mmCIF file of C-alpha atoms in Angstrom:
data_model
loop_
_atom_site.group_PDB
_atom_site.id
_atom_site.type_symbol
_atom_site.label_atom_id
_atom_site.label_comp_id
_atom_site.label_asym_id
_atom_site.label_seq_id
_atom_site.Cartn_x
_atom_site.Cartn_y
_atom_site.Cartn_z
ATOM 1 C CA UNK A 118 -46.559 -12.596 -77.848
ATOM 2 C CA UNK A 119 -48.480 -15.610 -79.009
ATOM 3 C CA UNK A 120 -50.346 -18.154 -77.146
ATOM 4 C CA UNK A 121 -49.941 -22.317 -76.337
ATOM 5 C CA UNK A 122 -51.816 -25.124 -74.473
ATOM 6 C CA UNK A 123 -50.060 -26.112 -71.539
ATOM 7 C CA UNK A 124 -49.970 -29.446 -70.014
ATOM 8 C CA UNK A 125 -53.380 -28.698 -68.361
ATOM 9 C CA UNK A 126 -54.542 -27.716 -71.052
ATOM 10 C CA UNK A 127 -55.025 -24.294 -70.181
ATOM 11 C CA UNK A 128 -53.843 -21.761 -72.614
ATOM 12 C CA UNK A 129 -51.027 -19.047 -71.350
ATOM 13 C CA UNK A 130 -49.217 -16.525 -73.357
ATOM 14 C CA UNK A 131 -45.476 -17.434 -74.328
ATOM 15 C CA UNK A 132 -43.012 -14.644 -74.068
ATOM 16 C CA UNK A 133 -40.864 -13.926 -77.564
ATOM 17 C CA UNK A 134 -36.943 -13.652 -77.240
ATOM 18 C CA UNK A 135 -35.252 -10.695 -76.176
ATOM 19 C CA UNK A 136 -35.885 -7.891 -74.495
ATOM 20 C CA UNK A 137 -39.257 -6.391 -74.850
ATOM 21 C CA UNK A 138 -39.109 -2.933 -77.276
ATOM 22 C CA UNK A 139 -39.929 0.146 -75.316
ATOM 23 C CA UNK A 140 -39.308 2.774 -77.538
ATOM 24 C CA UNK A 141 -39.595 3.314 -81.741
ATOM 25 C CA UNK A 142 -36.848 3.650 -83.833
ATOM 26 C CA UNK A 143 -37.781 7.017 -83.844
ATOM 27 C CA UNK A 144 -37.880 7.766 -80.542
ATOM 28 C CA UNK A 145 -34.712 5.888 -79.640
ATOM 29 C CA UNK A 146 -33.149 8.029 -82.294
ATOM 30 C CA UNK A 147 -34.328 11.375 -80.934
ATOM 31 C CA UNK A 148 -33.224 9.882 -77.472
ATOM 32 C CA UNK A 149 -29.345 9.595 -78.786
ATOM 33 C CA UNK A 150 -29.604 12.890 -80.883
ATOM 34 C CA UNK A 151 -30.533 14.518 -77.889
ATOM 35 C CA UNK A 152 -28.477 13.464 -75.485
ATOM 36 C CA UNK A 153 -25.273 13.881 -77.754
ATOM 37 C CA UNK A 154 -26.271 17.549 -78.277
ATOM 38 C CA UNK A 155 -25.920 17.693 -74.421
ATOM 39 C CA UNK A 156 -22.539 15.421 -74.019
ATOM 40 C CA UNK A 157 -20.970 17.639 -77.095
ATOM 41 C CA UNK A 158 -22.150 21.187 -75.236
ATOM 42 C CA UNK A 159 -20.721 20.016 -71.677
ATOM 43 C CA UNK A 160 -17.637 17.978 -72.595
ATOM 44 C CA UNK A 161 -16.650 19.403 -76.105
ATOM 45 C CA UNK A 162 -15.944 17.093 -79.362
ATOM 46 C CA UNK A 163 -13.071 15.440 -78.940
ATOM 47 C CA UNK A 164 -14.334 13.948 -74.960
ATOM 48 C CA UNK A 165 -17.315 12.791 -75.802
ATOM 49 C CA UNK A 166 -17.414 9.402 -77.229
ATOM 50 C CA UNK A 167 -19.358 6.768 -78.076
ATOM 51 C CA UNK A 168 -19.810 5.116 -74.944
ATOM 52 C CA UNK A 169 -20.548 8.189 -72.898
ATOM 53 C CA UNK A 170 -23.295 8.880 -75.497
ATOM 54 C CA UNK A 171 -24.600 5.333 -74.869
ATOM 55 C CA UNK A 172 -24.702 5.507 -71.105
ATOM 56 C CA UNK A 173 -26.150 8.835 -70.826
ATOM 57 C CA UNK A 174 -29.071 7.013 -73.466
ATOM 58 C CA UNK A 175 -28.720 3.776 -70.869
ATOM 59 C CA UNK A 176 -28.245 1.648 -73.790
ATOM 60 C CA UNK A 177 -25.392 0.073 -75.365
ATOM 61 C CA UNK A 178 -22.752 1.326 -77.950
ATOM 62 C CA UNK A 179 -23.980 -1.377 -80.615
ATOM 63 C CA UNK A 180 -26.936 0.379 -80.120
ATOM 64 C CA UNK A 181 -25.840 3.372 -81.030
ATOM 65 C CA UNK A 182 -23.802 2.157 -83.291
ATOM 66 C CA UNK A 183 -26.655 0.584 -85.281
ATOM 67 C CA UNK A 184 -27.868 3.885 -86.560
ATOM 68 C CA UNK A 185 -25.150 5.912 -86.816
ATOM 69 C CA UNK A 186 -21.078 4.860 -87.964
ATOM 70 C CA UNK A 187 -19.139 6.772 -86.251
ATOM 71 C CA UNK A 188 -18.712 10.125 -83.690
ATOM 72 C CA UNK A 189 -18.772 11.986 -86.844
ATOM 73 C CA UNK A 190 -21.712 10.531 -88.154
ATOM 74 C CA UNK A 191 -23.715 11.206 -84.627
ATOM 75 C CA UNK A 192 -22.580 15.126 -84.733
ATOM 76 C CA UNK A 193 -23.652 15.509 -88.176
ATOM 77 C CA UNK A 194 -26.991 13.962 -86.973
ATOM 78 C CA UNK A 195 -27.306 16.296 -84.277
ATOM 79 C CA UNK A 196 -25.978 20.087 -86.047
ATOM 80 C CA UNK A 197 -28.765 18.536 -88.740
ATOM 81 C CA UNK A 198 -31.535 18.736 -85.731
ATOM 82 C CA UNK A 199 -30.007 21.593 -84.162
ATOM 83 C CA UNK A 200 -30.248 23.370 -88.018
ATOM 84 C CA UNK A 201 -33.927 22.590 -87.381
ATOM 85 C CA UNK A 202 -34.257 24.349 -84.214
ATOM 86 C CA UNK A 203 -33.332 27.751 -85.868
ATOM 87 C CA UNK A 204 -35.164 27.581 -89.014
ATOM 88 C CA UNK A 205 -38.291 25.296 -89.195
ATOM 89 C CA UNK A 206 -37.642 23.888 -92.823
ATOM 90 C CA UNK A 207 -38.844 22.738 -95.443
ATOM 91 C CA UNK A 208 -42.576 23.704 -95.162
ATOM 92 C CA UNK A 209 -45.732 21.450 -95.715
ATOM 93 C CA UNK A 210 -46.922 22.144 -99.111
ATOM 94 C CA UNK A 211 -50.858 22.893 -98.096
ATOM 95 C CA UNK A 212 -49.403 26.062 -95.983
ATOM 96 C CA UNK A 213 -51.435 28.924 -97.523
ATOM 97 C CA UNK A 214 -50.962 31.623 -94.991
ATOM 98 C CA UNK A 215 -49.809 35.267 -95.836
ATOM 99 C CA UNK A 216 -45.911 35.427 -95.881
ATOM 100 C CA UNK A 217 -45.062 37.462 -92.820
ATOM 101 C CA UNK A 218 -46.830 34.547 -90.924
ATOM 102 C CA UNK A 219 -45.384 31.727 -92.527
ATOM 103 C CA UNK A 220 -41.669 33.526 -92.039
ATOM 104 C CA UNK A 221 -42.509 33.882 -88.480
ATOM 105 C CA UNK A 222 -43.118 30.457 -88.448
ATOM 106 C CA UNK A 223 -39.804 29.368 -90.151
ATOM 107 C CA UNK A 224 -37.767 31.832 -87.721
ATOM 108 C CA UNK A 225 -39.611 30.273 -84.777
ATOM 109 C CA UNK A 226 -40.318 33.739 -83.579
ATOM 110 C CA UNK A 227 -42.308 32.497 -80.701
ATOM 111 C CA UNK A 228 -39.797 29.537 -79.579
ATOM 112 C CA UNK A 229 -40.051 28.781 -75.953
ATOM 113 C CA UNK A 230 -37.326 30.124 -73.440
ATOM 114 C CA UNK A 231 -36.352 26.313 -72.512
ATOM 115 C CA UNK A 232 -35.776 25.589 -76.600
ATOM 116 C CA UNK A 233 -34.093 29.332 -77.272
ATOM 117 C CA UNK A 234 -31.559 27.904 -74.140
ATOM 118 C CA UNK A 235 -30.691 24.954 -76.061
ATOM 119 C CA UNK A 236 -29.956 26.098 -78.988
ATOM 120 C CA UNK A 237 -28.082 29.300 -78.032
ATOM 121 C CA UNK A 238 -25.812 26.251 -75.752
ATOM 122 C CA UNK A 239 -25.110 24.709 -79.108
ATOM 123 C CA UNK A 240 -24.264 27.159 -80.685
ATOM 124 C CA UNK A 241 -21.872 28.608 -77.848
ATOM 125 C CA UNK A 242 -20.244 25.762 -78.090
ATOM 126 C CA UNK A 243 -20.254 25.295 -81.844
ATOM 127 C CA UNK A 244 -18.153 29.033 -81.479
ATOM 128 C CA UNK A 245 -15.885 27.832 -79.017
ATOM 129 C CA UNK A 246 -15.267 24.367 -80.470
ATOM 130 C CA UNK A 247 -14.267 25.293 -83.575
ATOM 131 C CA UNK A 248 -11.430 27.733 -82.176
ATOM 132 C CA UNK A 249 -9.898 24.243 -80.896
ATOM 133 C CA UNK A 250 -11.396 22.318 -83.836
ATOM 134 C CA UNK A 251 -10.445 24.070 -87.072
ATOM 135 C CA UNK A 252 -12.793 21.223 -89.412
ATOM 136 C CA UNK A 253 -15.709 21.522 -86.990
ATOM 137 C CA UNK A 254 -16.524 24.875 -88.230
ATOM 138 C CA UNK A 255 -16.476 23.946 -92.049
ATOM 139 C CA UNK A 256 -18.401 21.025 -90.841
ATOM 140 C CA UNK A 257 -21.047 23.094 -89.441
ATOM 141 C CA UNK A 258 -21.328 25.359 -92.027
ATOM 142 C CA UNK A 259 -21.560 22.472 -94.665
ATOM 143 C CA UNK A 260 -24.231 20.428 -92.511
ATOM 144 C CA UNK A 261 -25.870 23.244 -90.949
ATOM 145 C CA UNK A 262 -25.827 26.904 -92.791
ATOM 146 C CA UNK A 263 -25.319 25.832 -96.082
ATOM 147 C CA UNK A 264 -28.344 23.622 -96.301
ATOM 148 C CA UNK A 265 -30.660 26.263 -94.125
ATOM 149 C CA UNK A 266 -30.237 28.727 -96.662
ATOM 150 C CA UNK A 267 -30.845 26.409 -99.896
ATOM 151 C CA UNK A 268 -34.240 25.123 -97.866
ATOM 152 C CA UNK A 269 -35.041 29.017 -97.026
ATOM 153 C CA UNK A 270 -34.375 29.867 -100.545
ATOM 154 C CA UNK A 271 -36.356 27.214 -101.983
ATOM 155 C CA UNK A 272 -39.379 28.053 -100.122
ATOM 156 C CA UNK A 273 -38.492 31.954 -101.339
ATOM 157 C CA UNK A 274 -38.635 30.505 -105.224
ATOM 158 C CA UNK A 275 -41.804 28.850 -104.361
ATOM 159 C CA UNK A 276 -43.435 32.209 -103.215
ATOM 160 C CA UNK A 277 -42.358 33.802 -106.547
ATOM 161 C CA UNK A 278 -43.541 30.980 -108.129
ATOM 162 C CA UNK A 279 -46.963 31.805 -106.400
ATOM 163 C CA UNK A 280 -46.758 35.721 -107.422
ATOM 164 C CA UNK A 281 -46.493 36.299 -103.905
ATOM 165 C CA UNK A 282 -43.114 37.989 -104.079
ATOM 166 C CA UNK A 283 -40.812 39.302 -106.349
ATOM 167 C CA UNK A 284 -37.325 38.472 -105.272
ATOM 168 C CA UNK A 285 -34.270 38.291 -108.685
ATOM 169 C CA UNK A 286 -32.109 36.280 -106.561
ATOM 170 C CA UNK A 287 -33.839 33.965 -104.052
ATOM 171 C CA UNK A 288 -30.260 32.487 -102.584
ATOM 172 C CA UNK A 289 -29.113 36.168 -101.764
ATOM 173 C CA UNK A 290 -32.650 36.833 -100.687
ATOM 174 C CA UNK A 291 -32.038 33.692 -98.066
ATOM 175 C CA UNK A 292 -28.514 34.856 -96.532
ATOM 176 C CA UNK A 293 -30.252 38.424 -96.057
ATOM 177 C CA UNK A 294 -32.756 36.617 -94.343
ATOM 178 C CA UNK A 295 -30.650 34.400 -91.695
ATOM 179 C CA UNK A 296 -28.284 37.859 -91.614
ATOM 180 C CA UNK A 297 -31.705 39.709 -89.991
ATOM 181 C CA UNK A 298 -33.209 37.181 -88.154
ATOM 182 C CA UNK A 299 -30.675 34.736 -86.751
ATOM 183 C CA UNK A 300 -28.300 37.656 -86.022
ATOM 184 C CA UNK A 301 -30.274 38.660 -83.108
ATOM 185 C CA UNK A 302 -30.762 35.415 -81.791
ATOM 186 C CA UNK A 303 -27.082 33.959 -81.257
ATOM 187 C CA UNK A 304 -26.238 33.591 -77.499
ATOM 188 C CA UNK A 305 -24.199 36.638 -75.426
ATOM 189 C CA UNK A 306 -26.780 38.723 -77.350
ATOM 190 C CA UNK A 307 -28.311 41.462 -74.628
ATOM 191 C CA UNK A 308 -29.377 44.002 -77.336
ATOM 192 C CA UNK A 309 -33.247 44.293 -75.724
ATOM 193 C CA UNK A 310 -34.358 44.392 -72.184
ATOM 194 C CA UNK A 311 -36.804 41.310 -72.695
ATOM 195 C CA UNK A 312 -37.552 38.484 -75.151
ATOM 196 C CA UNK A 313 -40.774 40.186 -76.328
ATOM 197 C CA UNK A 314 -38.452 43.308 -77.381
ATOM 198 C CA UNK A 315 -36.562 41.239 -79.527
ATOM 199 C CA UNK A 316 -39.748 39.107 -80.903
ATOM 200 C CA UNK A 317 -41.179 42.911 -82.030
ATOM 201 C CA UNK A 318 -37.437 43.743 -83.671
ATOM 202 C CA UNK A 319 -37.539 40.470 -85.588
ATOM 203 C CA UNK A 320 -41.101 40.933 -86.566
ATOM 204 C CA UNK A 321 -39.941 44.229 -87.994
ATOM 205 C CA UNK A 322 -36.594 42.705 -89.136
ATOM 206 C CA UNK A 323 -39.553 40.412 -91.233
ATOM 207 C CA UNK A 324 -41.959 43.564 -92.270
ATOM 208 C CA UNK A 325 -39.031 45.024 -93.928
ATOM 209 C CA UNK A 326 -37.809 42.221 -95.913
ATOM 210 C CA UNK A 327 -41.250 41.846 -97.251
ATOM 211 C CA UNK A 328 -41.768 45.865 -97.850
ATOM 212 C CA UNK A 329 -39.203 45.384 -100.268
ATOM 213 C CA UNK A 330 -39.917 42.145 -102.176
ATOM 214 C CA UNK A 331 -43.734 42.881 -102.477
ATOM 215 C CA UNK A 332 -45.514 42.191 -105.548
ATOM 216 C CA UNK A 333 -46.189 45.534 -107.095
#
């Protein structure tokens, strides 16, 4: 907004084109992440479209369409976020804590019951989609798994790096990892009676992965 001299001489502030910015990029791109997650768990892939993203966001397609291509391009967006609601990854490089902390960390041990909803809904549907939608699940696996386990493993060749652990084979070392501690935490599980009995079985799930790849 800049300011003029009207006829009076007084000085008033002159309104630039268009419609004022509310949110960041960022934010706006969270916004449409998020509520695509939602459209694609309640309608499925192949109803939700474009434009029943944008209304849901209460913006327009070209919106949309400004940051991502396509439908495709949108889900891959949102199994990438979703990937980073089960494993917090990569790590900042300061992080000095002892490894069982850090892992618990990584495996959001502690999520909140509104976030461990979400992502159990995605994943439900990720399950069922892909039933009806052979590609989906090779699309998932390729956006979602695959690259989990190359972060998880990287941070596992950074700890041997460190003489922090001894692990031969960081990449196996990784799928053990998500095999423990994401096992447990897919949704239809009712293996413990409440959330804090499964927090103490992953904590032990973590305990024991460490017992074994401890620097001797």
């Amino acid at each position: 907004m800049k300011k003029v001299t009207n006829d009076m001489g007084k000085t008033t502030a002159e309104r630039g084109r268009g419609r004022p910015k509310i949110y960041s990029d960022a934010q706006r791109r969270k916004t449409i992440i998020d509520e695509a997650r939602r459209a694609f768990i309640e309608e499925g892939f192949r109803a939700t479209t474009i434009a029943k993203v944008a209304a849901r966001c209460r913006i327009s397609k070209q919106t949309i369409y400004e940051s991502f291509d396509s439908k495709t391009e949108l889900f891959k967006a949102v199994v990438g976020d979703h990937r980073r609601m089960m494993l917090d990854l990569p790590r900042p490089e300061n992080e000095d804590d002892d490894p069982d902390v850090i892992l618990e960390r990584i495996f959001l041990i502690d999520v909140d019951e509104e976030t461990e909803k979400e992502r159990n809904s995605f994943l439900a549907f990720a399950f069922e989609e892909a039933r009806d939608v052979p590609e989906l699940a090779e699309f998932i696996r390729r956006e979602g798994a695959d690259p989990s386990r190359s972060d998880l493993a990287d941070w596992l060749e950074g700890q041997v790096a460190r003489g922090r652990l001894k692990i031969d084979n960081t990449s196996s070392a990784a799928r053990m990892l998500m095999d423990m501690l994401l096992g447990p935490t897919g949704p239809g599980r009712h293996d413990w009676s409440t959330r804090e009995d499964r927090r103490r079985h992953l904590r032990w799930c973590i305990d024991f992965f460490l017992a074994g790849t401890a620097v001797r």
